[in-house]
Short mmCIF file of C-alpha atoms in Angstrom, two decimals:
data_model
loop_
_atom_site.label_atom_id
_atom_site.label_comp_id
_atom_site.label_asym_id
_atom_site.label_seq_id
_atom_site.Cartn_x
_atom_site.Cartn_y
_atom_site.Cartn_z
CA MET A 1 -142.21 -22.91 70.69
CA ASN A 2 -144.50 -22.09 73.61
CA PHE A 3 -145.88 -18.65 74.43
CA THR A 4 -147.53 -19.66 77.72
CA ILE A 5 -144.82 -17.87 79.71
CA LEU A 6 -145.58 -14.64 77.86
CA ILE A 7 -149.31 -15.09 78.48
CA ILE A 8 -148.78 -15.67 82.22
CA VAL A 9 -146.49 -12.62 82.52
CA ALA A 10 -149.07 -10.54 80.66
CA GLU A 11 -151.77 -11.84 83.04
CA TYR A 12 -149.61 -10.92 86.05
CA ILE A 13 -149.09 -7.38 84.75
CA ALA A 14 -152.77 -6.99 83.84
CA VAL A 15 -153.91 -8.24 87.27
CA THR A 16 -151.50 -5.85 88.98
CA TYR A 17 -152.70 -2.80 87.05
CA ALA A 18 -156.38 -3.73 87.35
CA PHE A 19 -156.19 -4.18 91.10
CA GLY A 20 -153.87 -1.18 91.33
CA LEU A 21 -156.59 1.03 89.83
CA LEU A 22 -159.24 -0.37 92.17
CA TYR A 23 -156.99 0.04 95.21
CA LYS A 24 -156.26 3.61 94.09
CA ILE A 25 -159.96 4.47 93.92
CA VAL A 26 -160.86 2.79 97.20
CA GLY A 27 -157.74 4.14 98.94
CA TRP A 28 -158.54 7.70 97.83
CA LYS A 29 -162.10 7.46 99.16
CA ASN A 30 -160.78 5.89 102.33
CA SER A 31 -158.38 8.78 102.94
CA VAL A 32 -161.20 11.29 102.33
CA TYR A 33 -163.42 9.66 104.94
CA ILE A 34 -160.62 9.27 107.48
CA GLN A 35 -159.69 12.96 107.21
CA ARG A 36 -163.33 13.99 107.24
CA ASN A 37 -164.01 12.00 110.41
CA PHE A 38 -160.72 12.24 112.29
CA GLY A 39 -158.79 15.10 110.66
CA TRP A 40 -155.24 15.08 109.31
CA SER A 41 -153.83 13.93 112.66
CA GLY A 42 -156.15 10.92 112.66
CA TYR A 43 -155.14 10.13 109.09
CA CYS A 44 -151.48 10.18 110.08
CA VAL A 45 -152.07 7.97 113.11
CA LEU A 46 -153.97 5.38 111.07
CA GLY A 47 -151.35 5.60 108.32
CA THR A 48 -148.34 5.04 110.58
CA VAL A 49 -148.07 1.29 109.93
CA GLY A 50 -149.45 1.25 106.39
CA VAL A 51 -147.33 4.10 105.00
CA THR A 52 -144.16 2.77 106.64
CA TYR A 53 -144.81 -0.70 105.23
CA HIS A 54 -145.61 0.82 101.81
CA GLU A 55 -142.35 2.75 101.61
CA LEU A 56 -140.33 -0.08 103.13
CA SER A 57 -141.55 -2.36 100.35
CA HIS A 58 -140.28 0.14 97.76
CA PHE A 59 -136.95 0.39 99.57
CA ILE A 60 -136.37 -3.37 99.92
CA THR A 61 -137.29 -4.05 96.29
CA ALA A 62 -135.06 -1.21 95.06
CA VAL A 63 -132.14 -2.72 97.01
CA VAL A 64 -132.89 -6.21 95.58
CA PHE A 65 -132.77 -4.81 92.05
CA ARG A 66 -129.55 -2.92 92.81
CA HIS A 67 -130.95 0.58 92.33
CA LYS A 68 -129.08 3.48 93.86
CA ILE A 69 -130.98 4.75 96.90
CA ASN A 70 -130.82 8.54 96.87
CA GLU A 71 -133.12 9.35 99.76
CA VAL A 72 -135.53 7.48 102.03
CA CYS A 73 -138.23 8.81 104.34
CA LEU A 74 -140.51 6.04 105.56
CA PHE A 75 -142.91 8.30 107.44
CA ARG A 76 -143.10 12.09 107.75
CA PRO A 77 -146.35 13.07 109.52
CA ILE A 78 -145.40 16.68 110.32
CA LYS A 79 -143.94 17.79 106.97
CA SER A 80 -146.66 15.93 105.07
CA LYS A 81 -149.25 18.47 106.19
CA ALA A 82 -147.74 20.95 103.74
CA ASP A 83 -147.41 18.69 100.68
CA GLY A 84 -149.57 15.65 101.47
CA THR A 85 -146.66 13.22 101.10
CA LEU A 86 -146.43 10.90 104.09
CA GLY A 87 -143.34 9.06 102.85
CA TYR A 88 -141.11 8.43 99.83
CA VAL A 89 -138.16 6.50 98.43
CA ARG A 90 -136.06 8.22 95.79
CA HIS A 91 -133.88 5.96 93.69
CA SER A 92 -132.05 5.89 90.38
CA TRP A 93 -130.87 3.14 88.05
CA ASP A 94 -128.58 2.35 85.16
CA ASP A 95 -130.51 2.35 81.86
CA ARG A 96 -127.93 -0.05 80.42
CA SER A 97 -128.83 -2.71 82.99
CA LEU A 98 -131.68 -4.99 81.92
CA TYR A 99 -132.03 -6.27 85.48
CA GLN A 100 -132.40 -2.77 86.92
CA LYS A 101 -134.85 -1.71 84.21
CA ILE A 102 -137.08 -4.73 84.90
CA GLY A 103 -136.77 -3.84 88.58
CA ASN A 104 -138.75 -0.64 87.95
CA PHE A 105 -141.91 -2.71 87.52
CA PHE A 106 -141.43 -4.63 90.75
CA ILE A 107 -140.35 -1.53 92.70
CA GLY A 108 -143.40 0.43 91.54
CA THR A 109 -145.79 -2.41 92.36
CA ALA A 110 -144.00 -3.49 95.56
CA PRO A 111 -146.70 -2.21 97.98
CA MET A 112 -149.24 -4.49 96.31
CA PHE A 113 -146.90 -7.48 96.26
CA PHE A 114 -145.75 -7.04 99.87
CA GLY A 115 -149.29 -6.32 101.10
CA ALA A 116 -150.72 -9.35 99.30
CA GLY A 117 -147.79 -11.45 100.49
CA LEU A 118 -148.36 -10.54 104.12
CA LEU A 119 -152.06 -11.35 103.89
CA PHE A 120 -151.27 -14.64 102.16
CA LEU A 121 -148.78 -15.72 104.85
CA LEU A 122 -151.14 -14.76 107.69
CA LEU A 123 -154.05 -16.63 106.17
CA ARG A 124 -151.95 -19.61 105.15
CA PHE A 125 -150.71 -19.96 108.72
CA SER A 126 -153.94 -19.18 110.57
CA TYR A 127 -156.61 -20.53 108.20
CA PRO A 128 -155.00 -23.16 105.92
CA ALA A 129 -158.44 -24.53 104.99
CA ALA A 130 -159.19 -21.25 103.20
CA PHE A 131 -156.71 -22.24 100.47
CA GLY A 132 -158.05 -25.71 99.86
CA ASN A 133 -160.12 -24.83 96.81
CA VAL A 134 -157.86 -22.31 95.05
CA GLY A 135 -156.77 -24.08 91.90
CA ASP A 136 -157.18 -21.39 89.27
CA ILE A 137 -158.54 -17.86 88.97
CA SER A 138 -162.11 -19.06 88.41
CA MET A 139 -162.09 -20.62 91.91
CA ILE A 140 -161.11 -17.37 93.69
CA PRO A 141 -164.72 -16.28 94.52
CA SER A 142 -165.46 -19.55 96.32
CA ALA A 143 -162.05 -19.41 98.04
CA LEU A 144 -162.79 -15.89 99.30
CA SER A 145 -166.12 -17.08 100.66
CA ALA A 146 -164.34 -19.95 102.43
CA ALA A 147 -161.73 -17.57 103.86
CA PHE A 148 -164.32 -15.26 105.43
CA SER A 149 -166.33 -18.24 106.66
CA ASN A 150 -163.22 -19.61 108.39
CA MET A 151 -162.28 -16.24 109.86
CA PHE A 152 -165.61 -15.56 111.53
CA THR A 153 -166.35 -18.88 113.21
CA LEU A 154 -166.55 -18.92 117.02
CA SER A 155 -163.42 -21.07 117.27
CA SER A 156 -161.43 -18.67 115.06
CA LEU A 157 -162.60 -15.64 117.04
CA ARG A 158 -161.48 -17.34 120.26
CA THR A 159 -157.94 -17.89 118.96
CA GLY A 160 -157.47 -14.19 118.19
CA TRP A 161 -156.22 -14.80 114.64
CA THR A 162 -159.24 -13.08 113.14
CA VAL A 163 -158.47 -9.93 115.13
CA ILE A 164 -154.79 -10.03 114.07
CA VAL A 165 -155.63 -10.55 110.39
CA ALA A 166 -158.30 -7.82 110.55
CA LEU A 167 -155.94 -5.29 112.17
CA VAL A 168 -153.17 -6.00 109.64
CA ALA A 169 -155.66 -5.66 106.79
CA ILE A 170 -157.12 -2.42 108.17
CA PHE A 171 -153.71 -0.77 108.55
CA ILE A 172 -151.97 -2.23 105.46
CA CYS A 173 -154.63 -2.65 102.75
CA PRO A 174 -155.60 1.04 102.36
CA HIS A 175 -151.96 1.78 101.48
CA MET A 176 -151.40 -1.04 98.97
CA HIS A 177 -152.16 1.23 95.99
CA MET A 178 -149.57 2.76 93.67
CA SER A 179 -148.99 6.50 93.37
CA TRP A 180 -148.88 7.98 89.87
CA ALA A 181 -145.08 8.11 90.18
CA ASP A 182 -145.15 4.38 90.99
CA VAL A 183 -147.33 3.70 87.94
CA LYS A 184 -144.98 5.64 85.68
CA GLY A 185 -141.91 3.78 86.94
CA ALA A 186 -143.66 0.41 86.87
CA THR A 187 -144.81 0.90 83.27
CA SER A 188 -141.28 1.41 81.98
CA GLY A 189 -140.28 -1.80 83.73
CA ALA A 190 -143.36 -3.66 82.45
CA VAL A 191 -142.39 -2.98 78.83
CA THR A 192 -138.93 -4.45 79.43
CA LEU A 193 -140.45 -7.41 81.30
CA ILE A 194 -142.75 -8.19 78.37
CA ILE A 195 -139.79 -8.13 75.95
CA VAL A 196 -137.89 -10.57 78.19
CA ALA A 197 -141.00 -12.81 78.39
CA VAL A 198 -141.17 -12.88 74.57
CA LEU A 199 -137.51 -13.93 74.40
CA LEU A 200 -138.05 -16.62 77.05
CA SER A 201 -141.07 -17.91 75.14
CA LEU A 202 -138.96 -18.16 71.99
CA ALA A 203 -136.26 -19.94 73.99
CA THR A 204 -138.71 -22.69 75.01
CA ALA A 205 -137.99 -24.25 71.62
CA ILE A 206 -134.58 -25.37 72.94
CA ILE A 207 -135.33 -25.75 76.68
CA PRO A 208 -136.34 -29.24 77.93
CA ALA A 209 -140.13 -29.61 78.02
CA ASN A 210 -140.23 -30.70 81.69
CA ILE A 211 -138.40 -27.53 82.79
CA VAL A 212 -140.76 -25.36 80.73
CA ALA A 213 -143.82 -27.13 82.18
CA ALA A 214 -142.56 -26.79 85.77
CA THR A 215 -141.80 -23.09 85.24
CA GLN A 216 -145.22 -22.42 83.76
CA SER A 217 -146.96 -24.28 86.59
CA ALA A 218 -145.06 -22.32 89.27
CA MET A 219 -145.76 -19.01 87.55
CA ASN A 220 -149.45 -19.80 87.13
CA THR A 221 -149.79 -20.81 90.80
CA PHE A 222 -148.12 -17.57 91.85
CA VAL A 223 -150.52 -15.44 89.76
CA VAL A 224 -153.56 -17.29 91.16
CA TYR A 225 -152.56 -16.83 94.81
CA TYR A 226 -151.43 -13.26 94.16
CA SER A 227 -154.83 -12.45 92.64
CA TYR A 228 -156.58 -14.16 95.54
CA ALA A 229 -154.67 -12.17 98.19
CA LEU A 230 -155.21 -8.89 96.31
CA ALA A 231 -158.95 -9.60 96.04
CA LEU A 232 -159.11 -10.34 99.76
CA GLY A 233 -157.29 -7.11 100.62
CA LEU A 234 -159.54 -5.11 98.30
CA ILE A 235 -162.68 -6.49 99.95
CA VAL A 236 -161.34 -5.51 103.38
CA SER A 237 -160.51 -2.02 102.09
CA MET A 238 -164.00 -1.66 100.63
CA ILE A 239 -165.62 -2.79 103.89
CA MET A 240 -163.50 -0.25 105.75
CA THR A 241 -164.50 2.49 103.30
CA VAL A 242 -168.20 1.66 103.67
CA CYS A 243 -167.92 1.76 107.47
CA LEU A 244 -166.09 5.11 107.38
CA GLY A 245 -168.65 6.47 104.94
CA PHE A 246 -171.45 5.36 107.25
CA ILE A 247 -169.78 7.15 110.17
CA SER A 248 -169.41 10.26 108.01
CA VAL A 249 -173.13 10.24 107.16
CA ILE A 250 -174.11 9.75 110.82
CA ARG A 251 -171.96 12.71 111.80
CA GLY A 252 -173.65 14.82 109.15
CA LYS A 253 -170.53 15.19 107.02
CA GLY A 254 -172.03 13.48 103.96
CA LEU A 255 -170.58 11.02 101.47
#
């Protein structure tokens, strides 16, 4: 019997919630500075891509997990001035369906997964060398250093990839956090996911060892790259927040 699958699933959930909290804090400060410097209209303009991508990730994941889509509004800049909600996806599910209940976790955390996934694909395509030393979570700091070193070389700046990656990160990363409604929905799904992981771990007693090992290796690799992409996005968001805060101070609007 092998409980490695359970441990990896627990790590994935823990990483998601830890980064989710950090993204929430940074994203909140980011929105404060944007509105302070550019007003609500500026906030809506800068949020056009990020909010739409955020809600689209919820929508796609809800469809994948066969939830009933009740209402979708990917971006509502005018009406949001009254309630502060720039977009939403309302969905419902069958409590008797294990698949749909697990889906709540992935639907709630979809903005983080889709945001990290987009950053991963862009970097993998444009700066493959940045992934050369990512073997486990302990190597992420050095991998992040390599990624930024690759992005800001003269040759990289000439190709335009650095500008593309930077623009995507600036528009997407500040909206990768989960709302409290997302957290609530994701938590109900996380509990079910943990129960399934326990059952799968128990089942390893009768599953061929090579299949178990391959599954564990794939899951572990996913968590490492997922953590790496989330860390990269968080750094970009923090840099953006510092820059906006600096602008706010210069304009005499304070921190």
